[in-house]
Amino acid sequence: GAVVSQHPSWVICKSGTSVKIECRSLDFQATTMFWYRQFPKQSLMLMATSNEGSKATYEQGVEKDKFLINHASLTLSTLTVTSAHPEDSSFYICSASLLAGTDTQYFGPGTRLTVL
Amino acid sequence: GQQVMQIPQYQHVQEGEDFTTYCNSSTTLSNIQWYKQRPGGHPVFLIQLVKSGEVKKQKRLTFQFGEAKKNSSLHITATQTTDVGTYFCAGVFGNAGKSTFGDGTTLTVKP
């Protein structure tokens, strides 16, 4: 089956620093990758949709200058949380899809970010 | 904005009892997907429904898509402890290119 990896699985950082999270599709090429944020016992909140080689489409209320997304290849997307603050602490999950909206989303294992 | 409402938020059942979670949208969906997230894990794809009135089965799980493509349900027959987790529906509106997740239903099963 399709496998998506995320790195790191967890990270603790100081307030004001930047953190990069990688999302890779290991055995398939993903035309689209999605980045979600999930708070404890809550649903997945879509942050942005990224297509390889083009700018990410951010959801309303998500600061694109704070959450930088780069989709450099069909197998790699990165999310950089810039100048992180404690309120950015959350579980960040990426997913990859062969065809956006009408195909399965394969989720990565998630990254737990804690900002001190 | 377009939303997908999911109920109930929590469901506690005795092992062997049935379980159903429902998703509703005020507008027509292109398709709907169902995912399961185990405690501490990430969502795992279960199934996708596309056609009006579609019914699909996976062993003890039955998935339905309403005739108007505005609602869907997941029914588990004779629950087992391995069924515990949160079940999410995710609907696609038109050619949005993205899925809108419901709030999820967390199932606990008492042995």
PDB file of C-alpha atoms in Angstrom:
ATOM      1  CA  GLY A   1       0.000   0.000   0.000  1.00  0.00           C
ATOM      2  CA  ALA A   2       0.914   3.651  -0.266  1.00  0.00           C
ATOM      3  CA  VAL A   3       3.145   4.844   2.542  1.00  0.00           C
ATOM      4  CA  VAL A   4       3.684   8.403   3.684  1.00  0.00           C
ATOM      5  CA  SER A   5       6.396   9.287   6.133  1.00  0.00           C
ATOM      6  CA  GLN A   6       6.857  12.376   8.251  1.00  0.00           C
ATOM      7  CA  HIS A   7       9.944  13.664   9.941  1.00  0.00           C
ATOM      8  CA  PRO A   8      10.426  14.403  12.721  1.00  0.00           C
ATOM      9  CA  SER A   9       7.761  12.498  14.634  1.00  0.00           C
ATOM     10  CA  TRP A  10       8.065  14.938  17.490  1.00  0.00           C
ATOM     11  CA  VAL A  11       9.960  18.142  18.161  1.00  0.00           C
ATOM     12  CA  ILE A  12      10.381  20.515  21.051  1.00  0.00           C
ATOM     13  CA  CYS A  13      11.622  23.988  20.322  1.00  0.00           C
ATOM     14  CA  LYS A  14      12.002  27.351  21.961  1.00  0.00           C
ATOM     15  CA  SER A  15       9.655  30.211  21.252  1.00  0.00           C
ATOM     16  CA  GLY A  16      10.841  32.295  18.306  1.00  0.00           C
ATOM     17  CA  THR A  17      12.631  29.519  16.476  1.00  0.00           C
ATOM     18  CA  SER A  18      11.578  27.903  13.207  1.00  0.00           C
ATOM     19  CA  VAL A  19      10.772  24.253  12.701  1.00  0.00           C
ATOM     20  CA  LYS A  20      10.684  22.327   9.443  1.00  0.00           C
ATOM     21  CA  ILE A  21       8.553  19.231   9.009  1.00  0.00           C
ATOM     22  CA  GLU A  22       9.022  16.908   6.037  1.00  0.00           C
ATOM     23  CA  CYS A  23       6.370  14.794   4.391  1.00  0.00           C
ATOM     24  CA  ARG A  24       7.379  12.109   1.908  1.00  0.00           C
ATOM     25  CA  SER A  25       5.428   9.674  -0.195  1.00  0.00           C
ATOM     26  CA  LEU A  26       7.653   6.621  -0.189  1.00  0.00           C
ATOM     27  CA  ASP A  27       6.270   4.387  -2.909  1.00  0.00           C
ATOM     28  CA  PHE A  28       4.154   6.625  -5.107  1.00  0.00           C
ATOM     29  CA  GLN A  29       4.188  10.038  -6.689  1.00  0.00           C
ATOM     30  CA  ALA A  30       1.763  12.440  -5.078  1.00  0.00           C
ATOM     31  CA  THR A  31       0.290  15.149  -7.243  1.00  0.00           C
ATOM     32  CA  THR A  32      -1.154  16.820  -4.205  1.00  0.00           C
ATOM     33  CA  MET A  33      -0.200  16.961  -0.568  1.00  0.00           C
ATOM     34  CA  PHE A  34      -2.283  18.332   2.248  1.00  0.00           C
ATOM     35  CA  TRP A  35      -1.231  19.731   5.589  1.00  0.00           C
ATOM     36  CA  TYR A  36      -3.533  19.407   8.583  1.00  0.00           C
ATOM     37  CA  ARG A  37      -3.449  20.485  12.158  1.00  0.00           C
ATOM     38  CA  GLN A  38      -5.173  18.472  14.856  1.00  0.00           C
ATOM     39  CA  PHE A  39      -5.794  19.524  18.429  1.00  0.00           C
ATOM     40  CA  PRO A  40      -6.365  16.868  21.113  1.00  0.00           C
ATOM     41  CA  LYS A  41      -9.661  15.049  20.655  1.00  0.00           C
ATOM     42  CA  GLN A  42     -10.611  17.263  17.744  1.00  0.00           C
ATOM     43  CA  SER A  43     -10.976  16.885  14.034  1.00  0.00           C
ATOM     44  CA  LEU A  44      -8.416  17.577  11.348  1.00  0.00           C
ATOM     45  CA  MET A  45      -8.212  21.188  10.295  1.00  0.00           C
ATOM     46  CA  LEU A  46      -6.947  21.627   6.765  1.00  0.00           C
ATOM     47  CA  MET A  47      -4.222  24.242   6.650  1.00  0.00           C
ATOM     48  CA  ALA A  48      -3.168  24.161   3.034  1.00  0.00           C
ATOM     49  CA  THR A  49      -3.112  22.215  -0.186  1.00  0.00           C
ATOM     50  CA  SER A  50       0.098  21.978  -2.127  1.00  0.00           C
ATOM     51  CA  ASN A  51       0.788  20.815  -5.630  1.00  0.00           C
ATOM     52  CA  GLU A  52       4.242  20.032  -6.876  1.00  0.00           C
ATOM     53  CA  GLY A  53       5.937  23.001  -8.448  1.00  0.00           C
ATOM     54  CA  SER A  54       3.290  25.563  -7.571  1.00  0.00           C
ATOM     55  CA  LYS A  55       2.392  27.762  -4.644  1.00  0.00           C
ATOM     56  CA  ALA A  56       0.342  26.258  -1.870  1.00  0.00           C
ATOM     57  CA  THR A  57      -3.298  27.188  -1.438  1.00  0.00           C
ATOM     58  CA  TYR A  58      -3.946  28.198   2.139  1.00  0.00           C
ATOM     59  CA  GLU A  59      -7.233  27.909   3.963  1.00  0.00           C
ATOM     60  CA  GLN A  60      -8.881  30.999   5.325  1.00  0.00           C
ATOM     61  CA  GLY A  61      -7.304  32.094   8.588  1.00  0.00           C
ATOM     62  CA  VAL A  62      -4.003  30.308   8.024  1.00  0.00           C
ATOM     63  CA  GLU A  63      -1.049  32.690   7.815  1.00  0.00           C
ATOM     64  CA  LYS A  64       0.997  31.787   4.768  1.00  0.00           C
ATOM     65  CA  ASP A  65       3.994  33.764   5.996  1.00  0.00           C
ATOM     66  CA  LYS A  66       4.019  31.834   9.227  1.00  0.00           C
ATOM     67  CA  PHE A  67       3.401  28.370   7.802  1.00  0.00           C
ATOM     68  CA  LEU A  68       5.665  28.108   4.779  1.00  0.00           C
ATOM     69  CA  ILE A  69       4.945  25.203   2.493  1.00  0.00           C
ATOM     70  CA  ASN A  70       7.255  23.975  -0.215  1.00  0.00           C
ATOM     71  CA  HIS A  71       6.403  21.118  -2.564  1.00  0.00           C
ATOM     72  CA  ALA A  72       9.681  20.640  -4.382  1.00  0.00           C
ATOM     73  CA  SER A  73       9.007  17.246  -5.905  1.00  0.00           C
ATOM     74  CA  LEU A  74       6.276  14.690  -6.401  1.00  0.00           C
ATOM     75  CA  THR A  75       7.432  12.876  -3.287  1.00  0.00           C
ATOM     76  CA  LEU A  76       8.346  15.653  -0.872  1.00  0.00           C
ATOM     77  CA  SER A  77       6.536  18.536   0.763  1.00  0.00           C
ATOM     78  CA  THR A  78       7.784  20.568   3.693  1.00  0.00           C
ATOM     79  CA  LEU A  79       6.013  22.714   6.248  1.00  0.00           C
ATOM     80  CA  THR A  80       8.067  25.305   8.102  1.00  0.00           C
ATOM     81  CA  VAL A  81       6.580  26.890  11.168  1.00  0.00           C
ATOM     82  CA  THR A  82       8.370  30.211  11.412  1.00  0.00           C
ATOM     83  CA  SER A  83       8.907  32.108  14.663  1.00  0.00           C
ATOM     84  CA  ALA A  84       7.011  29.466  16.559  1.00  0.00           C
ATOM     85  CA  HIS A  85       5.033  30.366  19.648  1.00  0.00           C
ATOM     86  CA  PRO A  86       3.402  28.165  22.299  1.00  0.00           C
ATOM     87  CA  GLU A  87       0.024  28.517  20.606  1.00  0.00           C
ATOM     88  CA  ASP A  88       1.529  26.779  17.569  1.00  0.00           C
ATOM     89  CA  SER A  89       1.974  23.624  19.626  1.00  0.00           C
ATOM     90  CA  SER A  90      -0.112  20.951  17.978  1.00  0.00           C
ATOM     91  CA  PHE A  91      -0.160  17.729  16.028  1.00  0.00           C
ATOM     92  CA  TYR A  92       0.638  18.378  12.363  1.00  0.00           C
ATOM     93  CA  ILE A  93      -0.320  15.688   9.848  1.00  0.00           C
ATOM     94  CA  CYS A  94       0.328  15.579   6.150  1.00  0.00           C
ATOM     95  CA  SER A  95      -1.441  13.482   3.572  1.00  0.00           C
ATOM     96  CA  ALA A  96      -0.719  12.683  -0.031  1.00  0.00           C
ATOM     97  CA  SER A  97      -3.091  12.025  -2.857  1.00  0.00           C
ATOM     98  CA  LEU A  98      -2.699  10.790  -6.384  1.00  0.00           C
ATOM     99  CA  LEU A  99      -5.606  12.903  -7.567  1.00  0.00           C
ATOM    100  CA  ALA A 100      -6.936  15.675  -5.338  1.00  0.00           C
ATOM    101  CA  GLY A 101     -10.504  15.446  -4.126  1.00  0.00           C
ATOM    102  CA  THR A 102     -11.466  12.212  -5.775  1.00  0.00           C
ATOM    103  CA  ASP A 103      -8.912   9.799  -4.533  1.00  0.00           C
ATOM    104  CA  THR A 104      -7.672   8.329  -1.352  1.00  0.00           C
ATOM    105  CA  GLN A 105      -5.605  10.413   0.992  1.00  0.00           C
ATOM    106  CA  TYR A 106      -2.705   8.561   2.550  1.00  0.00           C
ATOM    107  CA  PHE A 107      -1.777  10.089   5.861  1.00  0.00           C
ATOM    108  CA  GLY A 108       1.627  10.399   7.422  1.00  0.00           C
ATOM    109  CA  PRO A 109       2.116   9.438  11.059  1.00  0.00           C
ATOM    110  CA  GLY A 110       2.080  13.076  12.171  1.00  0.00           C
ATOM    111  CA  THR A 111       4.499  15.387  13.959  1.00  0.00           C
ATOM    112  CA  ARG A 112       3.943  16.495  17.517  1.00  0.00           C
ATOM    113  CA  LEU A 113       5.249  20.049  17.918  1.00  0.00           C
ATOM    114  CA  THR A 114       5.737  21.532  21.362  1.00  0.00           C
ATOM    115  CA  VAL A 115       6.871  25.129  21.613  1.00  0.00           C
ATOM    116  CA  LEU A 116       8.216  26.191  24.981  1.00  0.00           C
TER     117      LEU A 116
ATOM    118  CA  GLY B   1     -18.396  27.868   4.491  1.00  0.00           C
ATOM    119  CA  GLN B   2     -19.297  24.352   3.497  1.00  0.00           C
ATOM    120  CA  GLN B   3     -19.353  22.020   6.447  1.00  0.00           C
ATOM    121  CA  VAL B   4     -19.827  18.368   7.134  1.00  0.00           C
ATOM    122  CA  MET B   5     -21.644  17.635  10.371  1.00  0.00           C
ATOM    123  CA  GLN B   6     -21.002  14.329  12.098  1.00  0.00           C
ATOM    124  CA  ILE B   7     -22.874  12.740  14.995  1.00  0.00           C
ATOM    125  CA  PRO B   8     -22.629  11.478  17.626  1.00  0.00           C
ATOM    126  CA  GLN B   9     -19.408  12.891  18.994  1.00  0.00           C
ATOM    127  CA  TYR B  10     -18.914   9.932  21.314  1.00  0.00           C
ATOM    128  CA  GLN B  11     -20.381   6.465  21.470  1.00  0.00           C
ATOM    129  CA  HIS B  12     -19.797   3.903  24.186  1.00  0.00           C
ATOM    130  CA  VAL B  13     -20.985   0.381  23.467  1.00  0.00           C
ATOM    131  CA  GLN B  14     -20.742  -3.061  24.961  1.00  0.00           C
ATOM    132  CA  GLU B  15     -18.766  -5.500  22.875  1.00  0.00           C
ATOM    133  CA  GLY B  16     -21.137  -7.192  20.468  1.00  0.00           C
ATOM    134  CA  GLU B  17     -23.482  -4.231  20.125  1.00  0.00           C
ATOM    135  CA  ASP B  18     -23.871  -2.359  16.876  1.00  0.00           C
ATOM    136  CA  PHE B  19     -22.580   1.154  16.191  1.00  0.00           C
ATOM    137  CA  THR B  20     -23.531   3.816  13.679  1.00  0.00           C
ATOM    138  CA  THR B  21     -22.107   7.232  12.908  1.00  0.00           C
ATOM    139  CA  TYR B  22     -23.759   9.747  10.604  1.00  0.00           C
ATOM    140  CA  CYS B  23     -22.525  12.582   8.429  1.00  0.00           C
ATOM    141  CA  ASN B  24     -24.627  15.307   6.903  1.00  0.00           C
ATOM    142  CA  SER B  25     -24.019  18.171   4.534  1.00  0.00           C
ATOM    143  CA  SER B  26     -26.361  20.986   3.562  1.00  0.00           C
ATOM    144  CA  THR B  27     -25.090  20.847  -0.004  1.00  0.00           C
ATOM    145  CA  THR B  28     -24.433  18.018  -2.410  1.00  0.00           C
ATOM    146  CA  LEU B  29     -21.124  16.220  -2.154  1.00  0.00           C
ATOM    147  CA  SER B  30     -19.059  14.908  -5.044  1.00  0.00           C
ATOM    148  CA  ASN B  31     -17.895  12.034  -2.934  1.00  0.00           C
ATOM    149  CA  ILE B  32     -17.343  11.120   0.675  1.00  0.00           C
ATOM    150  CA  GLN B  33     -14.543   9.219   2.322  1.00  0.00           C
ATOM    151  CA  TRP B  34     -14.339   7.486   5.671  1.00  0.00           C
ATOM    152  CA  TYR B  35     -11.241   7.255   7.833  1.00  0.00           C
ATOM    153  CA  LYS B  36     -10.391   5.591  11.131  1.00  0.00           C
ATOM    154  CA  GLN B  37      -7.922   7.014  13.604  1.00  0.00           C
ATOM    155  CA  ARG B  38      -6.783   4.801  16.432  1.00  0.00           C
ATOM    156  CA  PRO B  39      -5.787   6.486  19.710  1.00  0.00           C
ATOM    157  CA  GLY B  40      -2.352   8.023  19.242  1.00  0.00           C
ATOM    158  CA  GLY B  41      -2.348   7.180  15.545  1.00  0.00           C
ATOM    159  CA  HIS B  42      -3.072   8.857  12.244  1.00  0.00           C
ATOM    160  CA  PRO B  43      -6.144   8.587  10.025  1.00  0.00           C
ATOM    161  CA  VAL B  44      -6.314   5.524   7.840  1.00  0.00           C
ATOM    162  CA  PHE B  45      -8.484   5.390   4.747  1.00  0.00           C
ATOM    163  CA  LEU B  46     -11.419   3.004   4.926  1.00  0.00           C
ATOM    164  CA  ILE B  47     -13.514   3.651   1.842  1.00  0.00           C
ATOM    165  CA  GLN B  48     -14.749   6.194  -0.685  1.00  0.00           C
ATOM    166  CA  LEU B  49     -18.359   6.520  -1.855  1.00  0.00           C
ATOM    167  CA  VAL B  50     -19.133   8.304  -5.088  1.00  0.00           C
ATOM    168  CA  LYS B  51     -22.494   7.211  -6.444  1.00  0.00           C
ATOM    169  CA  SER B  52     -25.915   8.269  -5.227  1.00  0.00           C
ATOM    170  CA  GLY B  53     -27.418   5.590  -2.961  1.00  0.00           C
ATOM    171  CA  GLU B  54     -24.201   3.605  -2.930  1.00  0.00           C
ATOM    172  CA  VAL B  55     -23.755   0.904  -0.309  1.00  0.00           C
ATOM    173  CA  LYS B  56     -20.445  -0.797   0.330  1.00  0.00           C
ATOM    174  CA  LYS B  57     -19.505  -3.438   2.833  1.00  0.00           C
ATOM    175  CA  GLN B  58     -16.216  -4.393   4.414  1.00  0.00           C
ATOM    176  CA  LYS B  59     -16.754  -7.400   6.657  1.00  0.00           C
ATOM    177  CA  ARG B  60     -18.723  -5.989   9.614  1.00  0.00           C
ATOM    178  CA  LEU B  61     -18.659  -2.410   8.295  1.00  0.00           C
ATOM    179  CA  THR B  62     -21.419  -1.072   6.052  1.00  0.00           C
ATOM    180  CA  PHE B  63     -21.104   2.312   4.379  1.00  0.00           C
ATOM    181  CA  GLN B  64     -23.973   4.189   2.774  1.00  0.00           C
ATOM    182  CA  PHE B  65     -24.202   7.297   0.648  1.00  0.00           C
ATOM    183  CA  GLY B  66     -27.591   8.982   0.511  1.00  0.00           C
ATOM    184  CA  GLU B  67     -29.654   9.340  -2.626  1.00  0.00           C
ATOM    185  CA  ALA B  68     -29.180  13.094  -2.590  1.00  0.00           C
ATOM    186  CA  LYS B  69     -25.458  12.714  -1.863  1.00  0.00           C
ATOM    187  CA  LYS B  70     -25.817  14.907   1.194  1.00  0.00           C
ATOM    188  CA  ASN B  71     -25.521  12.304   3.897  1.00  0.00           C
ATOM    189  CA  SER B  72     -23.625   9.160   4.682  1.00  0.00           C
ATOM    190  CA  SER B  73     -23.390   6.599   7.421  1.00  0.00           C
ATOM    191  CA  LEU B  74     -21.015   3.984   8.735  1.00  0.00           C
ATOM    192  CA  HIS B  75     -22.506   1.034  10.553  1.00  0.00           C
ATOM    193  CA  ILE B  76     -20.499  -1.560  12.449  1.00  0.00           C
ATOM    194  CA  THR B  77     -22.212  -4.819  13.304  1.00  0.00           C
ATOM    195  CA  ALA B  78     -21.276  -6.648  16.498  1.00  0.00           C
ATOM    196  CA  THR B  79     -18.487  -4.350  17.609  1.00  0.00           C
ATOM    197  CA  GLN B  80     -15.190  -5.711  18.840  1.00  0.00           C
ATOM    198  CA  THR B  81     -12.536  -4.105  21.012  1.00  0.00           C
ATOM    199  CA  THR B  82     -10.395  -3.664  17.916  1.00  0.00           C
ATOM    200  CA  ASP B  83     -12.997  -1.261  16.541  1.00  0.00           C
ATOM    201  CA  VAL B  84     -12.124   1.435  19.078  1.00  0.00           C
ATOM    202  CA  GLY B  85     -10.987   4.731  17.635  1.00  0.00           C
ATOM    203  CA  THR B  86     -12.331   7.850  16.026  1.00  0.00           C
ATOM    204  CA  TYR B  87     -14.174   7.555  12.748  1.00  0.00           C
ATOM    205  CA  PHE B  88     -14.115  10.561  10.447  1.00  0.00           C
ATOM    206  CA  CYS B  89     -16.077  11.259   7.342  1.00  0.00           C
ATOM    207  CA  ALA B  90     -14.590  13.628   4.781  1.00  0.00           C
ATOM    208  CA  GLY B  91     -16.660  15.148   2.025  1.00  0.00           C
ATOM    209  CA  VAL B  92     -15.607  16.715  -1.241  1.00  0.00           C
ATOM    210  CA  PHE B  93     -17.680  19.588  -2.620  1.00  0.00           C
ATOM    211  CA  GLY B  94     -17.667  19.996  -6.379  1.00  0.00           C
ATOM    212  CA  ASN B  95     -14.176  20.224  -7.790  1.00  0.00           C
ATOM    213  CA  ALA B  96     -12.785  21.730  -4.607  1.00  0.00           C
ATOM    214  CA  GLY B  97      -9.733  19.520  -4.734  1.00  0.00           C
ATOM    215  CA  LYS B  98      -9.810  19.003  -1.013  1.00  0.00           C
ATOM    216  CA  SER B  99     -11.799  17.160   1.625  1.00  0.00           C
ATOM    217  CA  THR B 100     -13.766  18.706   4.486  1.00  0.00           C
ATOM    218  CA  PHE B 101     -13.616  16.535   7.572  1.00  0.00           C
ATOM    219  CA  GLY B 102     -16.417  15.979  10.008  1.00  0.00           C
ATOM    220  CA  ASP B 103     -15.692  16.319  13.707  1.00  0.00           C
ATOM    221  CA  GLY B 104     -15.409  12.570  14.106  1.00  0.00           C
ATOM    222  CA  THR B 105     -17.152  10.002  16.277  1.00  0.00           C
ATOM    223  CA  THR B 106     -15.067   8.403  18.977  1.00  0.00           C
ATOM    224  CA  LEU B 107     -16.059   4.819  19.663  1.00  0.00           C
ATOM    225  CA  THR B 108     -15.185   2.998  22.850  1.00  0.00           C
ATOM    226  CA  VAL B 109     -16.028  -0.668  23.290  1.00  0.00           C
ATOM    227  CA  LYS B 110     -16.382  -2.253  26.683  1.00  0.00           C
ATOM    228  CA  PRO B 111     -15.360  -5.907  26.723  1.00  0.00           C
TER     229      PRO B 111
END
